[in-house]
Every structure is written in structure tokens, then in C-alpha cells.
Amino acid sequence: MRKEKIVIGTRQSKLALFQTNLVANRLKDDFEVEIVKIKTTGDKILDSALSDIGERGLFTKEIEEALLDGKIDMAVHSMKDLPTELPAGLMIGAILEREDPRDVLISKGNLSLLDLPKRAKVATSSLRRRAQLLALRKDLNVVDIRGNLDTRLKKLDAGDVDAIVLAASGLIRLGLAERIAERFSADEMLSAVGQGAIGIEMREGDERIKDAIAPLGHKETSLAVRAERAFLHRLEGGCQVPVAALGVLEDEGLELFGLVASLDGNRIIKGWMIDEEIRPEKLGVDLAENLLGKGADEVLKGIRGAS
């Protein structure tokens, strides 16, 4: 008997394809799977900092359009790339078990951040990482870097920069964990919303796809990421605003750590809450309100006014 076909849309990078194949391999026993590679705006514009492009959904918009047009049946995303507001008619169908959510340093000579020389050139494409790096070391020369993981590593190996900060999850998934010089704790550098988690986006009401991907979902990761996304949504932040959050499900309840930072790292506003009743969206909103009351609103207004 011929298997039903499922068409999955994804970005073209090595990491995106690895993540998509994780999903595809779990569906292949029951479905014929086709993977369609789609180039997004964020993949096309490589000569500008992400924060300068000023568009939400940089790495998702074209994929979501293909999903709405029926050209693909589902999309696989890094959750940290997925805006908190999805286009009408789309939903997150499943979130897979999270890989290590931490940020890491890769450096010449395998040096830690504190051991890097004065004015060391440290590269990142993230304003969130930039702010937290400067909060740790004011003397660093934090520079922008674009391109996929291989491109960034080549720039480091060529001596263009002294170090780069990346997500642990991507390096681990691509078998490059040995390149990591230092793993940052949440106190040192709180990770991006959804970092390390893979999400499957689908059309609302598509019961065939909903049933197919239901076994792939990971409850603990989903609860944590939902809280993080609610936190970000209340702050009206995007992936290019210095906002960070990490949810953790413990025996006592759902914990959420949150942070808002000024671009120069001079103001870091942090908070933590726990919800014993495990209501992720309420927890995210409550923590956001807590940080707004501490001055996060003023910090975010300053950032938006400067952009």
C-alpha cells in the first residue's frame, strides 16, 4: 500500500536541513516525506546586520507563505526564529525535545571570555548577546557577523575575529561540540526565547498533519517555550531586541527566568518567577509585567527610538 505523502518546508542551511531530517526520519515509517528547501529574506541579505533589516519573520516569512499556499504541508523551524505572532491560519503543531539552550564561546586558542586579550574582537549577530557580552566585559570590541555556521567558523579560523558566540544546540547537532571553549551559565548570558528547540508549524484545522506530528511533541519543552514566548510577546520584542528568557520545568512547578538589556549592556533588568500550577502563558505575562515595573519599558523604548 502506497504511503501518504508529507511535504516539509525548511531553510537551506546545513543546520536547518539537519533539524528537518530529525523530523522527517521520525515520520518515514508511516509517510512518504519530501523536503523542500526555501530561501528566506534573512538568508538572502547577508551584507547587513539583522537588526538593521528591521523586519520580523526574517527566517520564516517565505516558508510560511508556502505553507499558506499549500505548497508544503508543514514547516520545521528553530523556535528562536519564529515570531510570537504567527500569520492567520497557522499554528505551532509540535515542539520537539530541546537541546542544550545555552550560548557558548568559540575562540582562537580555546580561551575563555575572561582570558581573551583586551579589546578582543568578539563576533555575534545578536543584540541580546552583544548586550550581555558588554555587561561582562566593557572592553570587548563586539562586531557583527552574518552567514551560516560554517561561514562563521571559517571567519574565526581565518583570524578575522578573536571569538564568536553561538548557540550550543547548533554545534552539538552538527557534531562540532569539540569547538566549544566555554559554555555560559544563565547568570552570565541568558539564552534567546526558544533557543535549542525545534518547532513544527502547520495550517490550522489540518487534522492529518496534527495527528502525524503529535507523537513528536515534548511536553516539558513545549511548556517552557510557551512561557518564554508569552514573555517576549508581552514585551513586544522580536529576535533582534535584547530580550532573553529560559523556562525550566521542575518538581516545584514551571520556572521562568527573564532579562531585558540596553544595547550597551549598562542596564540589565532580570527577573524570575515560578508557577506551581504550570500556566505557561500566564507565567510569561506575569514575569514581563514584573520587569516592566522595574524599568524594562524605558529600556525598550530607548532601543526602539534609536533604531
PDB file of C-alpha atoms in Angstrom, residues 11-204:
ATOM      1  CA  ARG A  11      15.583  26.819   5.177  1.00  0.00           C
ATOM      2  CA  GLN A  12      18.594  25.716   3.147  1.00  0.00           C
ATOM      3  CA  SER A  13      21.350  25.803   5.760  1.00  0.00           C
ATOM      4  CA  LYS A  14      23.114  22.664   6.924  1.00  0.00           C
ATOM      5  CA  LEU A  15      21.674  23.095  10.419  1.00  0.00           C
ATOM      6  CA  ALA A  16      18.125  23.690   9.161  1.00  0.00           C
ATOM      7  CA  LEU A  17      18.316  20.578   6.997  1.00  0.00           C
ATOM      8  CA  PHE A  18      19.714  18.535   9.892  1.00  0.00           C
ATOM      9  CA  GLN A  19      16.804  19.620  12.070  1.00  0.00           C
ATOM     10  CA  THR A  20      14.296  18.919   9.305  1.00  0.00           C
ATOM     11  CA  ASN A  21      15.728  15.447   8.786  1.00  0.00           C
ATOM     12  CA  LEU A  22      15.267  14.764  12.504  1.00  0.00           C
ATOM     13  CA  VAL A  23      11.557  15.317  11.909  1.00  0.00           C
ATOM     14  CA  ALA A  24      11.471  13.526   8.552  1.00  0.00           C
ATOM     15  CA  ASN A  25      13.164  10.414   9.925  1.00  0.00           C
ATOM     16  CA  ARG A  26      10.512  10.097  12.620  1.00  0.00           C
ATOM     17  CA  LEU A  27       7.749  10.282  10.009  1.00  0.00           C
ATOM     18  CA  LYS A  28       9.228   7.999   7.356  1.00  0.00           C
ATOM     19  CA  ASP A  29       7.823   4.755   8.778  1.00  0.00           C
ATOM     20  CA  ASP A  30       4.297   5.969   8.120  1.00  0.00           C
ATOM     21  CA  PHE A  31       4.640   8.571   5.354  1.00  0.00           C
ATOM     22  CA  GLU A  32       6.499   9.335   2.178  1.00  0.00           C
ATOM     23  CA  VAL A  33       8.404  12.517   3.038  1.00  0.00           C
ATOM     24  CA  GLU A  34       9.606  15.221   0.659  1.00  0.00           C
ATOM     25  CA  ILE A  35      11.784  18.115   1.846  1.00  0.00           C
ATOM     26  CA  VAL A  36      11.518  21.466   0.055  1.00  0.00           C
ATOM     27  CA  LYS A  37      14.333  23.979   0.630  1.00  0.00           C
ATOM     28  CA  ILE A  38      13.220  27.615   0.715  1.00  0.00           C
ATOM     29  CA  LYS A  39      15.450  30.691   0.760  1.00  0.00           C
ATOM     30  CA  THR A  40      14.240  33.322   3.236  1.00  0.00           C
ATOM     31  CA  THR A  41      14.885  37.065   3.404  1.00  0.00           C
ATOM     32  CA  GLY A  42      17.381  36.535   6.211  1.00  0.00           C
ATOM     33  CA  ASP A  43      19.292  34.077   4.035  1.00  0.00           C
ATOM     34  CA  LYS A  44      19.363  36.439   1.058  1.00  0.00           C
ATOM     35  CA  ILE A  45      20.528  39.634   2.791  1.00  0.00           C
ATOM     36  CA  LEU A  46      23.990  38.922   4.148  1.00  0.00           C
ATOM     37  CA  ASP A  47      25.602  42.359   3.894  1.00  0.00           C
ATOM     38  CA  SER A  48      23.536  43.977   6.680  1.00  0.00           C
ATOM     39  CA  ALA A  49      23.181  43.365  10.399  1.00  0.00           C
ATOM     40  CA  LEU A  50      19.947  41.565  11.252  1.00  0.00           C
ATOM     41  CA  SER A  51      18.931  44.472  13.478  1.00  0.00           C
ATOM     42  CA  ASP A  52      19.296  46.877  10.523  1.00  0.00           C
ATOM     43  CA  ILE A  53      16.965  44.921   8.228  1.00  0.00           C
ATOM     44  CA  GLY A  54      14.080  45.733  10.563  1.00  0.00           C
ATOM     45  CA  GLU A  55      11.671  43.016   9.501  1.00  0.00           C
ATOM     46  CA  ARG A  56      10.067  40.313  11.612  1.00  0.00           C
ATOM     47  CA  GLY A  57       9.991  36.775  10.308  1.00  0.00           C
ATOM     48  CA  LEU A  58      13.327  37.181   8.531  1.00  0.00           C
ATOM     49  CA  PHE A  59      13.893  33.429   8.537  1.00  0.00           C
ATOM     50  CA  THR A  60      10.272  32.278   8.334  1.00  0.00           C
ATOM     51  CA  LYS A  61       8.142  34.536   6.089  1.00  0.00           C
ATOM     52  CA  GLU A  62       8.725  32.803   2.748  1.00  0.00           C
ATOM     53  CA  ILE A  63       8.298  29.379   4.331  1.00  0.00           C
ATOM     54  CA  GLU A  64       5.024  30.447   5.937  1.00  0.00           C
ATOM     55  CA  GLU A  65       3.782  31.790   2.590  1.00  0.00           C
ATOM     56  CA  ALA A  66       4.467  28.377   1.019  1.00  0.00           C
ATOM     57  CA  LEU A  67       2.567  26.746   3.881  1.00  0.00           C
ATOM     58  CA  LEU A  68      -0.446  29.034   3.470  1.00  0.00           C
ATOM     59  CA  ASP A  69      -0.393  28.475  -0.311  1.00  0.00           C
ATOM     60  CA  GLY A  70      -0.483  24.704   0.173  1.00  0.00           C
ATOM     61  CA  LYS A  71       2.916  24.163  -1.463  1.00  0.00           C
ATOM     62  CA  ILE A  72       4.141  22.432   1.703  1.00  0.00           C
ATOM     63  CA  ASP A  73       2.265  20.583   4.459  1.00  0.00           C
ATOM     64  CA  MET A  74       4.380  21.690   7.401  1.00  0.00           C
ATOM     65  CA  ALA A  75       7.444  23.757   8.215  1.00  0.00           C
ATOM     66  CA  VAL A  76      10.342  22.994  10.534  1.00  0.00           C
ATOM     67  CA  HIS A  77      11.867  25.980  12.328  1.00  0.00           C
ATOM     68  CA  SER A  78      14.330  26.816  15.053  1.00  0.00           C
ATOM     69  CA  MET A  79      11.875  28.140  17.636  1.00  0.00           C
ATOM     70  CA  LYS A  80      14.074  31.159  18.328  1.00  0.00           C
ATOM     71  CA  ASP A  81      13.489  32.312  14.712  1.00  0.00           C
ATOM     72  CA  LEU A  82       9.707  32.048  14.883  1.00  0.00           C
ATOM     73  CA  PRO A  83       7.898  35.339  15.685  1.00  0.00           C
ATOM     74  CA  THR A  84       5.456  35.227  18.597  1.00  0.00           C
ATOM     75  CA  GLU A  85       2.646  36.346  16.292  1.00  0.00           C
ATOM     76  CA  LEU A  86       2.010  33.828  13.528  1.00  0.00           C
ATOM     77  CA  PRO A  87       0.138  34.605  10.303  1.00  0.00           C
ATOM     78  CA  ALA A  88      -3.618  33.980  10.432  1.00  0.00           C
ATOM     79  CA  GLY A  89      -4.352  30.349   9.678  1.00  0.00           C
ATOM     80  CA  LEU A  90      -1.068  28.950  11.001  1.00  0.00           C
ATOM     81  CA  MET A  91      -0.192  27.358  14.341  1.00  0.00           C
ATOM     82  CA  ILE A  92       2.627  25.553  16.117  1.00  0.00           C
ATOM     83  CA  GLY A  93       1.693  21.877  15.938  1.00  0.00           C
ATOM     84  CA  ALA A  94       4.533  20.399  17.968  1.00  0.00           C
ATOM     85  CA  ILE A  95       7.766  21.366  19.710  1.00  0.00           C
ATOM     86  CA  LEU A  96      10.470  18.711  19.900  1.00  0.00           C
ATOM     87  CA  GLU A  97      12.650  17.983  22.918  1.00  0.00           C
ATOM     88  CA  ARG A  98      15.104  20.794  23.483  1.00  0.00           C
ATOM     89  CA  GLU A  99      18.854  20.526  23.028  1.00  0.00           C
ATOM     90  CA  ASP A 100      21.214  22.471  25.335  1.00  0.00           C
ATOM     91  CA  PRO A 101      19.771  26.029  25.315  1.00  0.00           C
ATOM     92  CA  ARG A 102      22.971  27.786  26.394  1.00  0.00           C
ATOM     93  CA  ASP A 103      25.166  30.194  24.471  1.00  0.00           C
ATOM     94  CA  VAL A 104      28.805  29.231  24.007  1.00  0.00           C
ATOM     95  CA  LEU A 105      32.114  30.836  23.099  1.00  0.00           C
ATOM     96  CA  ILE A 106      34.418  29.563  20.367  1.00  0.00           C
ATOM     97  CA  SER A 107      37.783  31.278  20.344  1.00  0.00           C
ATOM     98  CA  LYS A 108      41.309  31.264  18.993  1.00  0.00           C
ATOM     99  CA  GLY A 109      43.452  29.234  21.364  1.00  0.00           C
ATOM    100  CA  ASN A 110      40.326  27.888  23.082  1.00  0.00           C
ATOM    101  CA  LEU A 111      40.401  30.827  25.508  1.00  0.00           C
ATOM    102  CA  SER A 112      37.552  31.654  27.882  1.00  0.00           C
ATOM    103  CA  LEU A 113      35.863  35.052  27.716  1.00  0.00           C
ATOM    104  CA  LEU A 114      37.818  36.356  30.715  1.00  0.00           C
ATOM    105  CA  ASP A 115      41.107  35.170  29.203  1.00  0.00           C
ATOM    106  CA  LEU A 116      40.632  36.903  25.857  1.00  0.00           C
ATOM    107  CA  PRO A 117      43.035  39.839  25.343  1.00  0.00           C
ATOM    108  CA  LYS A 118      41.881  43.418  25.908  1.00  0.00           C
ATOM    109  CA  ARG A 119      39.794  44.816  23.036  1.00  0.00           C
ATOM    110  CA  ALA A 120      39.395  41.310  21.639  1.00  0.00           C
ATOM    111  CA  LYS A 121      37.119  41.194  18.613  1.00  0.00           C
ATOM    112  CA  VAL A 122      34.110  39.045  19.508  1.00  0.00           C
ATOM    113  CA  ALA A 123      31.505  38.405  16.797  1.00  0.00           C
ATOM    114  CA  THR A 124      27.767  37.865  17.097  1.00  0.00           C
ATOM    115  CA  SER A 125      24.665  38.646  15.029  1.00  0.00           C
ATOM    116  CA  SER A 126      22.532  39.055  18.165  1.00  0.00           C
ATOM    117  CA  LEU A 127      21.851  42.291  20.056  1.00  0.00           C
ATOM    118  CA  ARG A 128      20.918  40.135  23.056  1.00  0.00           C
ATOM    119  CA  ARG A 129      24.365  38.530  23.086  1.00  0.00           C
ATOM    120  CA  ARG A 130      26.090  41.853  22.397  1.00  0.00           C
ATOM    121  CA  ALA A 131      24.467  43.498  25.415  1.00  0.00           C
ATOM    122  CA  GLN A 132      25.314  40.631  27.744  1.00  0.00           C
ATOM    123  CA  LEU A 133      28.890  40.383  26.464  1.00  0.00           C
ATOM    124  CA  LEU A 134      29.425  44.083  27.170  1.00  0.00           C
ATOM    125  CA  ALA A 135      27.895  43.658  30.614  1.00  0.00           C
ATOM    126  CA  LEU A 136      30.539  41.004  31.306  1.00  0.00           C
ATOM    127  CA  ARG A 137      33.461  42.885  29.696  1.00  0.00           C
ATOM    128  CA  LYS A 138      33.190  46.536  28.684  1.00  0.00           C
ATOM    129  CA  ASP A 139      36.486  46.489  26.803  1.00  0.00           C
ATOM    130  CA  LEU A 140      35.418  43.965  24.170  1.00  0.00           C
ATOM    131  CA  ASN A 141      35.122  45.001  20.545  1.00  0.00           C
ATOM    132  CA  VAL A 142      31.817  43.317  19.721  1.00  0.00           C
ATOM    133  CA  VAL A 143      31.323  43.122  15.954  1.00  0.00           C
ATOM    134  CA  ASP A 144      28.508  41.874  13.753  1.00  0.00           C
ATOM    135  CA  ILE A 145      28.799  38.609  11.859  1.00  0.00           C
ATOM    136  CA  ARG A 146      26.435  37.039   9.302  1.00  0.00           C
ATOM    137  CA  GLY A 147      26.301  33.771   7.430  1.00  0.00           C
ATOM    138  CA  ASN A 148      25.700  30.167   8.362  1.00  0.00           C
ATOM    139  CA  LEU A 149      27.629  28.221  10.982  1.00  0.00           C
ATOM    140  CA  ASP A 150      30.359  27.070   8.590  1.00  0.00           C
ATOM    141  CA  THR A 151      30.883  30.628   7.315  1.00  0.00           C
ATOM    142  CA  ARG A 152      31.241  31.989  10.852  1.00  0.00           C
ATOM    143  CA  LEU A 153      33.710  29.307  11.875  1.00  0.00           C
ATOM    144  CA  LYS A 154      35.785  29.988   8.747  1.00  0.00           C
ATOM    145  CA  LYS A 155      35.971  33.689   9.652  1.00  0.00           C
ATOM    146  CA  LEU A 156      37.251  32.762  13.095  1.00  0.00           C
ATOM    147  CA  ASP A 157      39.779  30.284  11.715  1.00  0.00           C
ATOM    148  CA  ALA A 158      40.972  32.889   9.195  1.00  0.00           C
ATOM    149  CA  GLY A 159      41.724  35.303  12.039  1.00  0.00           C
ATOM    150  CA  ASP A 160      39.045  37.835  11.110  1.00  0.00           C
ATOM    151  CA  VAL A 161      37.800  37.746  14.716  1.00  0.00           C
ATOM    152  CA  ASP A 162      39.155  36.508  18.048  1.00  0.00           C
ATOM    153  CA  ALA A 163      35.993  34.706  19.126  1.00  0.00           C
ATOM    154  CA  ILE A 164      32.368  34.109  18.225  1.00  0.00           C
ATOM    155  CA  VAL A 165      29.309  33.442  20.383  1.00  0.00           C
ATOM    156  CA  LEU A 166      26.866  30.833  19.123  1.00  0.00           C
ATOM    157  CA  ALA A 167      24.087  28.562  20.354  1.00  0.00           C
ATOM    158  CA  ALA A 168      25.323  25.298  21.826  1.00  0.00           C
ATOM    159  CA  SER A 169      22.448  23.419  20.209  1.00  0.00           C
ATOM    160  CA  GLY A 170      23.559  24.016  16.618  1.00  0.00           C
ATOM    161  CA  LEU A 171      27.135  22.984  17.311  1.00  0.00           C
ATOM    162  CA  ILE A 172      26.021  19.849  19.145  1.00  0.00           C
ATOM    163  CA  ARG A 173      23.589  18.846  16.394  1.00  0.00           C
ATOM    164  CA  LEU A 174      26.255  19.228  13.704  1.00  0.00           C
ATOM    165  CA  GLY A 175      28.884  17.312  15.677  1.00  0.00           C
ATOM    166  CA  LEU A 176      31.031  20.379  16.423  1.00  0.00           C
ATOM    167  CA  ALA A 177      30.815  20.434  20.227  1.00  0.00           C
ATOM    168  CA  GLU A 178      34.588  19.986  20.480  1.00  0.00           C
ATOM    169  CA  ARG A 179      34.992  23.545  19.169  1.00  0.00           C
ATOM    170  CA  ILE A 180      33.335  24.985  22.295  1.00  0.00           C
ATOM    171  CA  ALA A 181      35.765  26.846  24.560  1.00  0.00           C
ATOM    172  CA  GLU A 182      33.228  27.953  27.170  1.00  0.00           C
ATOM    173  CA  ARG A 183      29.576  27.350  27.978  1.00  0.00           C
ATOM    174  CA  PHE A 184      27.894  30.378  29.532  1.00  0.00           C
ATOM    175  CA  SER A 185      25.663  29.919  32.547  1.00  0.00           C
ATOM    176  CA  ALA A 186      22.204  31.507  32.568  1.00  0.00           C
ATOM    177  CA  ASP A 187      23.546  34.083  35.047  1.00  0.00           C
ATOM    178  CA  GLU A 188      26.280  35.099  32.602  1.00  0.00           C
ATOM    179  CA  MET A 189      24.273  35.038  29.374  1.00  0.00           C
ATOM    180  CA  LEU A 190      20.589  34.185  29.325  1.00  0.00           C
ATOM    181  CA  SER A 191      19.579  32.494  26.094  1.00  0.00           C
ATOM    182  CA  ALA A 192      17.139  33.569  23.395  1.00  0.00           C
ATOM    183  CA  VAL A 193      13.473  32.692  23.619  1.00  0.00           C
ATOM    184  CA  GLY A 194      13.039  29.183  22.223  1.00  0.00           C
ATOM    185  CA  GLN A 195      16.765  28.583  21.785  1.00  0.00           C
ATOM    186  CA  GLY A 196      17.637  24.925  21.309  1.00  0.00           C
ATOM    187  CA  ALA A 197      14.057  23.902  20.487  1.00  0.00           C
ATOM    188  CA  ILE A 198      12.694  22.792  17.100  1.00  0.00           C
ATOM    189  CA  GLY A 199       9.124  23.674  16.200  1.00  0.00           C
ATOM    190  CA  ILE A 200       6.754  22.315  13.564  1.00  0.00           C
ATOM    191  CA  GLU A 201       4.393  24.882  12.053  1.00  0.00           C
ATOM    192  CA  MET A 202       1.200  23.762  10.307  1.00  0.00           C
ATOM    193  CA  ARG A 203      -2.099  25.043   8.970  1.00  0.00           C
ATOM    194  CA  GLU A 204      -4.905  25.343  11.492  1.00  0.00           C
TER     195      GLU A 204
END
